[in-house]
């Protein structure tokens, strides 16, 4: 295991933004990951587990701690254990999510089609309960192998213990719980149908999402209760179209505020999908933060709705 010093982090993020980490380590095995965590503990420094670098904004000043990038990428398909139509798959946290989606298709396993074209690592997708098109990771997770960096122990956490929610899990609130790997339950299906659905989702993303450097969706969609929705639509009838969804897209709210194309420094709210902020080539982290705050204030002023960030901040 090699610990590096003063490593620039921008090249490890999809935003292409961020200063250096005091210490940086690529961990190819669980033992190396635990060793890096012990190194941080010995130095009395905070640590950060870096996945694929999507859904993340790193400060221009970097991170004064230890950044650990897991590369435990192994996966294996296990024998059917829950009926003839279900198959388990064991996946390392550092595995590329796109690679895993491709592997499931080749094995004629359905359940992750929605993730076609989603950047990042498998562990990051579990931690943030990534999802799209009405699906998410929680629907396929059976259990997660976890390392408790406080207790120094590895244990198994079943699905209901992960406290999955909308883009949320126990791993976000309890950062000492580190995802090592996880077991999925997937269903056997016809390969052609799986590939057809993946192609549909990929085409949607190419058509609707910007291809520039970005972190993905900046804000969570706004969930509503029946009571709050009735109050909102009474004042803003244009929101009635989202009644069946049970949430209001953040992109719609931002667009209604006339913020498509809004720029601050090298950062810009995407004209193609206004819940994306793109890096035009020289954006600073502070440019992005200012745009985020401007969008939040604008939506709050117009709709009395408080947007919540989906992306994670590091080093601020």
PDB file of C-alpha atoms in Angstrom:
ATOM      1  CA  UNK A   1       0.000   0.000   0.000  1.00  0.00           C
ATOM      2  CA  UNK A   2       1.408   3.369  -1.058  1.00  0.00           C
ATOM      3  CA  UNK A   3       0.470   6.582   0.740  1.00  0.00           C
ATOM      4  CA  UNK A   4       1.023   9.644  -1.466  1.00  0.00           C
ATOM      5  CA  UNK A   5       1.191  13.265  -0.361  1.00  0.00           C
ATOM      6  CA  UNK A   6      -0.370  16.429  -1.842  1.00  0.00           C
ATOM      7  CA  UNK A   7      -2.243  14.633  -4.644  1.00  0.00           C
ATOM      8  CA  UNK A   8      -4.565  16.888  -6.715  1.00  0.00           C
ATOM      9  CA  UNK A   9      -8.109  15.537  -6.513  1.00  0.00           C
ATOM     10  CA  UNK A  10      -9.694  17.217  -9.538  1.00  0.00           C
ATOM     11  CA  UNK A  11      -8.598  14.414 -11.858  1.00  0.00           C
ATOM     12  CA  UNK A  12     -10.474  11.939  -9.671  1.00  0.00           C
ATOM     13  CA  UNK A  13     -13.836  13.735  -9.974  1.00  0.00           C
ATOM     14  CA  UNK A  14     -16.351  14.039 -12.802  1.00  0.00           C
ATOM     15  CA  UNK A  15     -16.593  17.777 -12.032  1.00  0.00           C
ATOM     16  CA  UNK A  16     -12.847  18.158 -12.681  1.00  0.00           C
ATOM     17  CA  UNK A  17     -12.699  20.507  -9.686  1.00  0.00           C
ATOM     18  CA  UNK A  18     -10.792  20.293  -6.404  1.00  0.00           C
ATOM     19  CA  UNK A  19      -7.515  20.959  -4.638  1.00  0.00           C
ATOM     20  CA  UNK A  20      -5.036  18.447  -3.166  1.00  0.00           C
ATOM     21  CA  UNK A  21      -5.435  15.895  -0.394  1.00  0.00           C
ATOM     22  CA  UNK A  22      -2.812  15.892   2.349  1.00  0.00           C
ATOM     23  CA  UNK A  23      -2.578  12.127   1.884  1.00  0.00           C
ATOM     24  CA  UNK A  24      -3.949   9.873  -0.848  1.00  0.00           C
ATOM     25  CA  UNK A  25      -4.096   6.100  -1.106  1.00  0.00           C
ATOM     26  CA  UNK A  26      -5.414   3.640  -3.677  1.00  0.00           C
ATOM     27  CA  UNK A  27      -6.575   0.510  -1.818  1.00  0.00           C
ATOM     28  CA  UNK A  28      -6.774  -2.577  -4.037  1.00  0.00           C
ATOM     29  CA  UNK A  29      -7.887  -4.927  -1.279  1.00  0.00           C
ATOM     30  CA  UNK A  30      -9.961  -4.724   1.894  1.00  0.00           C
ATOM     31  CA  UNK A  31      -6.776  -5.177   3.933  1.00  0.00           C
ATOM     32  CA  UNK A  32      -5.198  -2.168   2.211  1.00  0.00           C
ATOM     33  CA  UNK A  33      -8.364  -0.149   2.826  1.00  0.00           C
ATOM     34  CA  UNK A  34      -8.289  -1.009   6.526  1.00  0.00           C
ATOM     35  CA  UNK A  35      -4.562  -0.215   6.608  1.00  0.00           C
ATOM     36  CA  UNK A  36      -5.207   3.244   5.144  1.00  0.00           C
ATOM     37  CA  UNK A  37      -7.945   3.853   7.709  1.00  0.00           C
ATOM     38  CA  UNK A  38      -5.527   2.878  10.473  1.00  0.00           C
ATOM     39  CA  UNK A  39      -2.966   5.278   8.993  1.00  0.00           C
ATOM     40  CA  UNK A  40      -5.506   8.115   9.217  1.00  0.00           C
ATOM     41  CA  UNK A  41      -6.354   7.109  12.773  1.00  0.00           C
ATOM     42  CA  UNK A  42      -2.682   7.085  13.717  1.00  0.00           C
ATOM     43  CA  UNK A  43      -2.203  10.559  12.252  1.00  0.00           C
ATOM     44  CA  UNK A  44      -5.407  11.739  13.969  1.00  0.00           C
ATOM     45  CA  UNK A  45      -6.679  12.955  10.609  1.00  0.00           C
ATOM     46  CA  UNK A  46     -10.145  12.752   9.056  1.00  0.00           C
ATOM     47  CA  UNK A  47     -10.568  10.359   6.135  1.00  0.00           C
ATOM     48  CA  UNK A  48     -12.748  10.315   3.049  1.00  0.00           C
ATOM     49  CA  UNK A  49     -13.644   7.297   0.922  1.00  0.00           C
ATOM     50  CA  UNK A  50     -13.574   8.366  -2.734  1.00  0.00           C
ATOM     51  CA  UNK A  51     -15.576   6.368  -5.247  1.00  0.00           C
ATOM     52  CA  UNK A  52     -15.913   7.384  -8.882  1.00  0.00           C
ATOM     53  CA  UNK A  53     -15.870  11.079  -8.021  1.00  0.00           C
ATOM     54  CA  UNK A  54     -19.406  11.801  -9.250  1.00  0.00           C
ATOM     55  CA  UNK A  55     -21.986  13.537  -7.062  1.00  0.00           C
ATOM     56  CA  UNK A  56     -19.099  15.322  -5.329  1.00  0.00           C
ATOM     57  CA  UNK A  57     -17.715  18.863  -5.084  1.00  0.00           C
ATOM     58  CA  UNK A  58     -14.243  19.270  -3.580  1.00  0.00           C
ATOM     59  CA  UNK A  59     -13.006  22.582  -2.232  1.00  0.00           C
ATOM     60  CA  UNK A  60     -10.364  24.508  -4.182  1.00  0.00           C
ATOM     61  CA  UNK A  61      -8.251  24.230  -1.010  1.00  0.00           C
ATOM     62  CA  UNK A  62      -8.513  20.438  -1.120  1.00  0.00           C
ATOM     63  CA  UNK A  63      -8.931  18.161   1.876  1.00  0.00           C
ATOM     64  CA  UNK A  64      -6.754  18.249   4.990  1.00  0.00           C
ATOM     65  CA  UNK A  65      -6.929  14.561   5.686  1.00  0.00           C
ATOM     66  CA  UNK A  66      -6.564  11.139   4.075  1.00  0.00           C
ATOM     67  CA  UNK A  67      -8.440  10.327   0.863  1.00  0.00           C
ATOM     68  CA  UNK A  68      -8.796   6.600   0.208  1.00  0.00           C
ATOM     69  CA  UNK A  69      -9.878   5.295  -3.184  1.00  0.00           C
ATOM     70  CA  UNK A  70     -11.014   1.636  -3.035  1.00  0.00           C
ATOM     71  CA  UNK A  71     -10.206  -0.482  -6.072  1.00  0.00           C
ATOM     72  CA  UNK A  72     -11.548  -3.808  -4.825  1.00  0.00           C
ATOM     73  CA  UNK A  73     -13.298  -4.451  -8.112  1.00  0.00           C
ATOM     74  CA  UNK A  74     -13.949  -8.197  -7.988  1.00  0.00           C
ATOM     75  CA  UNK A  75     -17.439  -9.573  -8.465  1.00  0.00           C
ATOM     76  CA  UNK A  76     -18.937 -13.024  -8.750  1.00  0.00           C
ATOM     77  CA  UNK A  77     -22.317 -14.473  -9.579  1.00  0.00           C
ATOM     78  CA  UNK A  78     -23.486 -16.979  -6.990  1.00  0.00           C
ATOM     79  CA  UNK A  79     -25.806 -19.935  -7.299  1.00  0.00           C
ATOM     80  CA  UNK A  80     -29.537 -19.358  -7.077  1.00  0.00           C
ATOM     81  CA  UNK A  81     -30.562 -19.249  -3.431  1.00  0.00           C
ATOM     82  CA  UNK A  82     -34.039 -17.775  -3.360  1.00  0.00           C
ATOM     83  CA  UNK A  83     -36.027 -19.594  -5.953  1.00  0.00           C
ATOM     84  CA  UNK A  84     -35.264 -20.511  -9.511  1.00  0.00           C
ATOM     85  CA  UNK A  85     -35.784 -17.004 -10.862  1.00  0.00           C
ATOM     86  CA  UNK A  86     -33.452 -15.184  -8.425  1.00  0.00           C
ATOM     87  CA  UNK A  87     -29.655 -15.104  -8.441  1.00  0.00           C
ATOM     88  CA  UNK A  88     -27.193 -13.500  -6.023  1.00  0.00           C
ATOM     89  CA  UNK A  89     -24.237 -11.390  -7.088  1.00  0.00           C
ATOM     90  CA  UNK A  90     -21.359 -10.401  -4.787  1.00  0.00           C
ATOM     91  CA  UNK A  91     -19.644  -7.126  -5.762  1.00  0.00           C
ATOM     92  CA  UNK A  92     -16.650  -5.214  -4.376  1.00  0.00           C
ATOM     93  CA  UNK A  93     -17.258  -1.571  -3.456  1.00  0.00           C
ATOM     94  CA  UNK A  94     -14.610  -0.290  -5.853  1.00  0.00           C
ATOM     95  CA  UNK A  95     -16.127  -1.907  -8.942  1.00  0.00           C
ATOM     96  CA  UNK A  96     -17.139   0.438 -11.745  1.00  0.00           C
ATOM     97  CA  UNK A  97     -20.933   0.627 -11.819  1.00  0.00           C
ATOM     98  CA  UNK A  98     -21.063   0.557 -15.614  1.00  0.00           C
ATOM     99  CA  UNK A  99     -18.955  -2.607 -15.665  1.00  0.00           C
ATOM    100  CA  UNK A 100     -21.332  -4.269 -13.219  1.00  0.00           C
ATOM    101  CA  UNK A 101     -24.384  -3.287 -15.273  1.00  0.00           C
ATOM    102  CA  UNK A 102     -22.756  -4.834 -18.344  1.00  0.00           C
ATOM    103  CA  UNK A 103     -21.918  -8.007 -16.431  1.00  0.00           C
ATOM    104  CA  UNK A 104     -25.506  -8.439 -15.268  1.00  0.00           C
ATOM    105  CA  UNK A 105     -26.759  -8.121 -18.835  1.00  0.00           C
ATOM    106  CA  UNK A 106     -24.314 -10.757 -20.086  1.00  0.00           C
ATOM    107  CA  UNK A 107     -25.439 -13.072 -17.288  1.00  0.00           C
ATOM    108  CA  UNK A 108     -29.106 -12.443 -18.192  1.00  0.00           C
ATOM    109  CA  UNK A 109     -29.818 -10.857 -14.810  1.00  0.00           C
ATOM    110  CA  UNK A 110     -32.337  -8.043 -14.472  1.00  0.00           C
ATOM    111  CA  UNK A 111     -32.522  -5.321 -11.822  1.00  0.00           C
ATOM    112  CA  UNK A 112     -29.803  -2.786 -12.671  1.00  0.00           C
ATOM    113  CA  UNK A 113     -30.896  -1.662 -16.131  1.00  0.00           C
ATOM    114  CA  UNK A 114     -31.749   1.788 -14.748  1.00  0.00           C
ATOM    115  CA  UNK A 115     -28.045   2.309 -13.894  1.00  0.00           C
ATOM    116  CA  UNK A 116     -26.874   2.111 -17.519  1.00  0.00           C
ATOM    117  CA  UNK A 117     -24.822   5.254 -18.109  1.00  0.00           C
ATOM    118  CA  UNK A 118     -24.631   6.229 -14.431  1.00  0.00           C
ATOM    119  CA  UNK A 119     -21.019   7.136 -13.509  1.00  0.00           C
ATOM    120  CA  UNK A 120     -19.281   6.128 -10.292  1.00  0.00           C
ATOM    121  CA  UNK A 121     -18.501   3.018  -8.295  1.00  0.00           C
ATOM    122  CA  UNK A 122     -20.771   0.322  -6.949  1.00  0.00           C
ATOM    123  CA  UNK A 123     -19.971   1.258  -3.336  1.00  0.00           C
ATOM    124  CA  UNK A 124     -20.818   4.889  -3.989  1.00  0.00           C
ATOM    125  CA  UNK A 125     -24.130   3.862  -5.533  1.00  0.00           C
ATOM    126  CA  UNK A 126     -24.972   1.786  -2.452  1.00  0.00           C
ATOM    127  CA  UNK A 127     -23.960   4.572  -0.048  1.00  0.00           C
ATOM    128  CA  UNK A 128     -26.093   7.181  -1.807  1.00  0.00           C
ATOM    129  CA  UNK A 129     -28.860   4.732  -2.745  1.00  0.00           C
ATOM    130  CA  UNK A 130     -28.474   5.843  -6.336  1.00  0.00           C
ATOM    131  CA  UNK A 131     -31.491   5.479  -8.554  1.00  0.00           C
ATOM    132  CA  UNK A 132     -33.415   6.590 -11.615  1.00  0.00           C
ATOM    133  CA  UNK A 133     -36.661   5.908 -13.470  1.00  0.00           C
ATOM    134  CA  UNK A 134     -38.424   4.863 -10.269  1.00  0.00           C
ATOM    135  CA  UNK A 135     -35.742   2.311  -9.316  1.00  0.00           C
ATOM    136  CA  UNK A 136     -32.863   2.414  -6.842  1.00  0.00           C
ATOM    137  CA  UNK A 137     -30.105   0.298  -5.318  1.00  0.00           C
ATOM    138  CA  UNK A 138     -32.142  -0.537  -2.215  1.00  0.00           C
ATOM    139  CA  UNK A 139     -34.531  -2.630  -4.314  1.00  0.00           C
ATOM    140  CA  UNK A 140     -31.739  -5.061  -5.220  1.00  0.00           C
ATOM    141  CA  UNK A 141     -29.536  -5.090  -2.102  1.00  0.00           C
ATOM    142  CA  UNK A 142     -29.701  -8.200   0.067  1.00  0.00           C
ATOM    143  CA  UNK A 143     -26.833  -7.352   2.437  1.00  0.00           C
ATOM    144  CA  UNK A 144     -23.706  -5.210   2.761  1.00  0.00           C
ATOM    145  CA  UNK A 145     -20.291  -6.181   4.122  1.00  0.00           C
ATOM    146  CA  UNK A 146     -19.247  -3.328   6.402  1.00  0.00           C
ATOM    147  CA  UNK A 147     -16.064  -2.298   8.222  1.00  0.00           C
ATOM    148  CA  UNK A 148     -16.607  -0.305  11.424  1.00  0.00           C
ATOM    149  CA  UNK A 149     -13.564   1.963  11.577  1.00  0.00           C
ATOM    150  CA  UNK A 150     -14.294   2.857  15.208  1.00  0.00           C
ATOM    151  CA  UNK A 151     -14.625  -0.693  16.513  1.00  0.00           C
ATOM    152  CA  UNK A 152     -12.182  -2.209  14.015  1.00  0.00           C
ATOM    153  CA  UNK A 153     -14.617  -4.971  13.064  1.00  0.00           C
ATOM    154  CA  UNK A 154     -16.170  -6.357   9.874  1.00  0.00           C
ATOM    155  CA  UNK A 155     -19.829  -7.363   9.985  1.00  0.00           C
ATOM    156  CA  UNK A 156     -22.810  -8.052   7.711  1.00  0.00           C
ATOM    157  CA  UNK A 157     -25.655  -5.557   7.511  1.00  0.00           C
ATOM    158  CA  UNK A 158     -28.955  -6.757   6.063  1.00  0.00           C
ATOM    159  CA  UNK A 159     -31.005  -4.511   3.770  1.00  0.00           C
ATOM    160  CA  UNK A 160     -33.347  -3.225   6.477  1.00  0.00           C
ATOM    161  CA  UNK A 161     -30.377  -2.280   8.656  1.00  0.00           C
ATOM    162  CA  UNK A 162     -28.986  -0.026   5.930  1.00  0.00           C
ATOM    163  CA  UNK A 163     -31.827   2.471   6.457  1.00  0.00           C
ATOM    164  CA  UNK A 164     -32.141   3.220   2.779  1.00  0.00           C
ATOM    165  CA  UNK A 165     -34.115   6.311   1.826  1.00  0.00           C
ATOM    166  CA  UNK A 166     -34.324   8.723  -1.088  1.00  0.00           C
ATOM    167  CA  UNK A 167     -30.645   9.102  -2.048  1.00  0.00           C
ATOM    168  CA  UNK A 168     -29.775   8.199   1.513  1.00  0.00           C
ATOM    169  CA  UNK A 169     -28.545   5.386   3.756  1.00  0.00           C
ATOM    170  CA  UNK A 170     -27.025   4.746   7.168  1.00  0.00           C
ATOM    171  CA  UNK A 171     -23.588   5.071   5.571  1.00  0.00           C
ATOM    172  CA  UNK A 172     -24.135   8.790   5.008  1.00  0.00           C
ATOM    173  CA  UNK A 173     -25.015   9.572   8.615  1.00  0.00           C
ATOM    174  CA  UNK A 174     -22.520   7.132  10.180  1.00  0.00           C
ATOM    175  CA  UNK A 175     -19.357   7.708   8.204  1.00  0.00           C
ATOM    176  CA  UNK A 176     -17.327   5.296  10.297  1.00  0.00           C
ATOM    177  CA  UNK A 177     -19.263   2.480   8.608  1.00  0.00           C
ATOM    178  CA  UNK A 178     -17.344   1.666   5.432  1.00  0.00           C
ATOM    179  CA  UNK A 179     -18.847  -0.386   2.593  1.00  0.00           C
ATOM    180  CA  UNK A 180     -16.499  -3.208   1.559  1.00  0.00           C
ATOM    181  CA  UNK A 181     -18.838  -5.144  -0.734  1.00  0.00           C
ATOM    182  CA  UNK A 182     -22.477  -6.084  -1.102  1.00  0.00           C
ATOM    183  CA  UNK A 183     -24.757  -8.902  -2.218  1.00  0.00           C
ATOM    184  CA  UNK A 184     -27.498  -8.238  -4.756  1.00  0.00           C
ATOM    185  CA  UNK A 185     -30.597 -10.264  -5.540  1.00  0.00           C
ATOM    186  CA  UNK A 186     -31.291 -10.145  -9.292  1.00  0.00           C
ATOM    187  CA  UNK A 187     -33.880 -11.868 -11.462  1.00  0.00           C
ATOM    188  CA  UNK A 188     -33.268 -14.037 -14.480  1.00  0.00           C
ATOM    189  CA  UNK A 189     -34.594 -12.457 -17.673  1.00  0.00           C
ATOM    190  CA  UNK A 190     -34.148 -12.559 -21.423  1.00  0.00           C
ATOM    191  CA  UNK A 191     -30.908 -10.875 -22.461  1.00  0.00           C
ATOM    192  CA  UNK A 192     -32.514  -9.061 -25.409  1.00  0.00           C
ATOM    193  CA  UNK A 193     -35.112  -7.449 -23.136  1.00  0.00           C
ATOM    194  CA  UNK A 194     -32.448  -6.371 -20.644  1.00  0.00           C
ATOM    195  CA  UNK A 195     -30.318  -4.808 -23.391  1.00  0.00           C
ATOM    196  CA  UNK A 196     -33.350  -3.106 -24.921  1.00  0.00           C
ATOM    197  CA  UNK A 197     -34.220  -1.449 -21.608  1.00  0.00           C
ATOM    198  CA  UNK A 198     -30.589  -0.411 -21.043  1.00  0.00           C
ATOM    199  CA  UNK A 199     -30.470   1.131 -24.517  1.00  0.00           C
ATOM    200  CA  UNK A 200     -33.663   3.061 -23.766  1.00  0.00           C
ATOM    201  CA  UNK A 201     -32.176   4.537 -20.595  1.00  0.00           C
ATOM    202  CA  UNK A 202     -28.845   5.323 -22.256  1.00  0.00           C
ATOM    203  CA  UNK A 203     -30.582   7.145 -25.114  1.00  0.00           C
ATOM    204  CA  UNK A 204     -32.634   9.141 -22.610  1.00  0.00           C
ATOM    205  CA  UNK A 205     -29.490  10.252 -20.786  1.00  0.00           C
ATOM    206  CA  UNK A 206     -27.711  11.221 -23.995  1.00  0.00           C
ATOM    207  CA  UNK A 207     -30.727  13.226 -25.104  1.00  0.00           C
ATOM    208  CA  UNK A 208     -31.637  14.886 -21.796  1.00  0.00           C
ATOM    209  CA  UNK A 209     -28.398  15.160 -19.813  1.00  0.00           C
ATOM    210  CA  UNK A 210     -25.399  17.389 -20.599  1.00  0.00           C
ATOM    211  CA  UNK A 211     -22.237  15.562 -21.616  1.00  0.00           C
ATOM    212  CA  UNK A 212     -19.953  18.278 -20.188  1.00  0.00           C
ATOM    213  CA  UNK A 213     -17.994  17.896 -16.947  1.00  0.00           C
ATOM    214  CA  UNK A 214     -20.488  17.873 -14.082  1.00  0.00           C
ATOM    215  CA  UNK A 215     -21.276  16.090 -10.815  1.00  0.00           C
ATOM    216  CA  UNK A 216     -24.671  14.844 -11.971  1.00  0.00           C
ATOM    217  CA  UNK A 217     -27.858  16.045 -10.295  1.00  0.00           C
ATOM    218  CA  UNK A 218     -27.175  18.861  -7.850  1.00  0.00           C
ATOM    219  CA  UNK A 219     -30.474  18.812  -5.927  1.00  0.00           C
ATOM    220  CA  UNK A 220     -32.905  16.165  -4.763  1.00  0.00           C
ATOM    221  CA  UNK A 221     -36.402  16.381  -6.205  1.00  0.00           C
ATOM    222  CA  UNK A 222     -38.880  17.970  -3.800  1.00  0.00           C
ATOM    223  CA  UNK A 223     -41.197  15.402  -2.114  1.00  0.00           C
ATOM    224  CA  UNK A 224     -44.621  16.543  -0.994  1.00  0.00           C
ATOM    225  CA  UNK A 225     -47.527  15.444   1.167  1.00  0.00           C
ATOM    226  CA  UNK A 226     -51.117  15.648  -0.058  1.00  0.00           C
ATOM    227  CA  UNK A 227     -51.710  18.681   2.155  1.00  0.00           C
ATOM    228  CA  UNK A 228     -48.601  20.576   1.057  1.00  0.00           C
ATOM    229  CA  UNK A 229     -49.268  19.742  -2.595  1.00  0.00           C
ATOM    230  CA  UNK A 230     -52.807  21.148  -2.393  1.00  0.00           C
ATOM    231  CA  UNK A 231     -51.446  24.360  -0.925  1.00  0.00           C
ATOM    232  CA  UNK A 232     -48.737  24.598  -3.568  1.00  0.00           C
ATOM    233  CA  UNK A 233     -50.988  23.932  -6.554  1.00  0.00           C
ATOM    234  CA  UNK A 234     -53.556  26.419  -5.346  1.00  0.00           C
ATOM    235  CA  UNK A 235     -50.936  29.108  -5.718  1.00  0.00           C
ATOM    236  CA  UNK A 236     -48.920  27.484  -8.512  1.00  0.00           C
ATOM    237  CA  UNK A 237     -51.276  25.457 -10.770  1.00  0.00           C
ATOM    238  CA  UNK A 238     -48.375  24.652 -13.116  1.00  0.00           C
ATOM    239  CA  UNK A 239     -47.214  22.112 -10.501  1.00  0.00           C
ATOM    240  CA  UNK A 240     -50.353  19.963 -10.817  1.00  0.00           C
ATOM    241  CA  UNK A 241     -48.691  17.918 -13.580  1.00  0.00           C
ATOM    242  CA  UNK A 242     -46.500  16.225 -10.944  1.00  0.00           C
ATOM    243  CA  UNK A 243     -49.294  14.885  -8.723  1.00  0.00           C
ATOM    244  CA  UNK A 244     -48.789  11.267  -9.835  1.00  0.00           C
ATOM    245  CA  UNK A 245     -45.013  11.467  -9.246  1.00  0.00           C
ATOM    246  CA  UNK A 246     -45.201  12.338  -5.534  1.00  0.00           C
ATOM    247  CA  UNK A 247     -42.339  14.773  -6.024  1.00  0.00           C
ATOM    248  CA  UNK A 248     -41.546  17.899  -8.015  1.00  0.00           C
ATOM    249  CA  UNK A 249     -38.425  17.786 -10.200  1.00  0.00           C
ATOM    250  CA  UNK A 250     -35.754  20.225  -9.049  1.00  0.00           C
ATOM    251  CA  UNK A 251     -34.940  20.850 -12.722  1.00  0.00           C
ATOM    252  CA  UNK A 252     -38.481  22.129 -13.348  1.00  0.00           C
ATOM    253  CA  UNK A 253     -38.365  24.516 -10.381  1.00  0.00           C
ATOM    254  CA  UNK A 254     -34.978  25.900 -11.435  1.00  0.00           C
ATOM    255  CA  UNK A 255     -36.139  26.317 -15.039  1.00  0.00           C
ATOM    256  CA  UNK A 256     -39.288  28.154 -13.893  1.00  0.00           C
ATOM    257  CA  UNK A 257     -37.005  30.670 -12.179  1.00  0.00           C
ATOM    258  CA  UNK A 258     -35.395  31.423 -15.548  1.00  0.00           C
ATOM    259  CA  UNK A 259     -31.993  30.076 -14.513  1.00  0.00           C
ATOM    260  CA  UNK A 260     -31.122  27.929 -17.533  1.00  0.00           C
ATOM    261  CA  UNK A 261     -27.681  29.011 -18.726  1.00  0.00           C
ATOM    262  CA  UNK A 262     -26.993  31.142 -15.637  1.00  0.00           C
ATOM    263  CA  UNK A 263     -23.219  31.551 -15.187  1.00  0.00           C
ATOM    264  CA  UNK A 264     -20.934  32.432 -12.318  1.00  0.00           C
ATOM    265  CA  UNK A 265     -17.257  32.304 -13.187  1.00  0.00           C
ATOM    266  CA  UNK A 266     -16.544  29.082 -15.059  1.00  0.00           C
ATOM    267  CA  UNK A 267     -19.652  27.306 -13.761  1.00  0.00           C
ATOM    268  CA  UNK A 268     -23.004  27.274 -15.545  1.00  0.00           C
ATOM    269  CA  UNK A 269     -26.481  25.898 -14.914  1.00  0.00           C
ATOM    270  CA  UNK A 270     -27.063  23.569 -17.842  1.00  0.00           C
ATOM    271  CA  UNK A 271     -29.512  24.709 -20.502  1.00  0.00           C
ATOM    272  CA  UNK A 272     -30.147  21.062 -21.373  1.00  0.00           C
ATOM    273  CA  UNK A 273     -30.955  19.937 -17.806  1.00  0.00           C
ATOM    274  CA  UNK A 274     -31.059  22.724 -15.195  1.00  0.00           C
ATOM    275  CA  UNK A 275     -30.456  20.362 -12.264  1.00  0.00           C
ATOM    276  CA  UNK A 276     -26.921  19.965 -13.625  1.00  0.00           C
ATOM    277  CA  UNK A 277     -24.155  22.518 -13.147  1.00  0.00           C
ATOM    278  CA  UNK A 278     -21.401  22.162 -15.723  1.00  0.00           C
ATOM    279  CA  UNK A 279     -17.741  23.097 -15.631  1.00  0.00           C
ATOM    280  CA  UNK A 280     -16.968  25.169 -18.708  1.00  0.00           C
ATOM    281  CA  UNK A 281     -13.278  24.385 -18.323  1.00  0.00           C
ATOM    282  CA  UNK A 282     -12.026  26.703 -15.617  1.00  0.00           C
ATOM    283  CA  UNK A 283     -14.698  26.577 -12.917  1.00  0.00           C
ATOM    284  CA  UNK A 284     -13.702  26.909  -9.289  1.00  0.00           C
ATOM    285  CA  UNK A 285     -15.495  25.187  -6.443  1.00  0.00           C
ATOM    286  CA  UNK A 286     -16.637  28.569  -5.132  1.00  0.00           C
ATOM    287  CA  UNK A 287     -18.265  29.335  -8.506  1.00  0.00           C
ATOM    288  CA  UNK A 288     -20.357  26.187  -8.130  1.00  0.00           C
ATOM    289  CA  UNK A 289     -21.238  26.968  -4.509  1.00  0.00           C
ATOM    290  CA  UNK A 290     -22.409  30.452  -5.488  1.00  0.00           C
ATOM    291  CA  UNK A 291     -24.587  29.023  -8.273  1.00  0.00           C
ATOM    292  CA  UNK A 292     -26.075  26.458  -5.901  1.00  0.00           C
ATOM    293  CA  UNK A 293     -26.932  29.137  -3.352  1.00  0.00           C
ATOM    294  CA  UNK A 294     -28.360  31.397  -6.066  1.00  0.00           C
ATOM    295  CA  UNK A 295     -30.621  28.603  -7.348  1.00  0.00           C
ATOM    296  CA  UNK A 296     -31.805  27.747  -3.825  1.00  0.00           C
ATOM    297  CA  UNK A 297     -32.642  31.367  -3.048  1.00  0.00           C
ATOM    298  CA  UNK A 298     -34.440  31.822  -6.370  1.00  0.00           C
ATOM    299  CA  UNK A 299     -36.621  28.705  -5.929  1.00  0.00           C
ATOM    300  CA  UNK A 300     -37.354  29.641  -2.315  1.00  0.00           C
ATOM    301  CA  UNK A 301     -38.377  33.153  -3.311  1.00  0.00           C
ATOM    302  CA  UNK A 302     -40.668  32.017  -6.139  1.00  0.00           C
ATOM    303  CA  UNK A 303     -42.213  28.790  -4.791  1.00  0.00           C
ATOM    304  CA  UNK A 304     -41.492  28.852  -1.030  1.00  0.00           C
ATOM    305  CA  UNK A 305     -39.732  25.510  -1.603  1.00  0.00           C
ATOM    306  CA  UNK A 306     -36.373  24.724  -0.033  1.00  0.00           C
ATOM    307  CA  UNK A 307     -34.185  22.611  -2.297  1.00  0.00           C
ATOM    308  CA  UNK A 308     -31.821  20.110  -0.681  1.00  0.00           C
ATOM    309  CA  UNK A 309     -28.467  19.255  -2.225  1.00  0.00           C
ATOM    310  CA  UNK A 310     -27.905  15.739  -3.499  1.00  0.00           C
ATOM    311  CA  UNK A 311     -24.193  16.229  -4.090  1.00  0.00           C
ATOM    312  CA  UNK A 312     -21.629  15.877  -1.313  1.00  0.00           C
ATOM    313  CA  UNK A 313     -19.178  18.592  -0.293  1.00  0.00           C
ATOM    314  CA  UNK A 314     -15.597  17.873   0.761  1.00  0.00           C
ATOM    315  CA  UNK A 315     -13.064  20.257   2.286  1.00  0.00           C
ATOM    316  CA  UNK A 316     -15.416  23.172   2.909  1.00  0.00           C
TER     317      UNK A 316
END
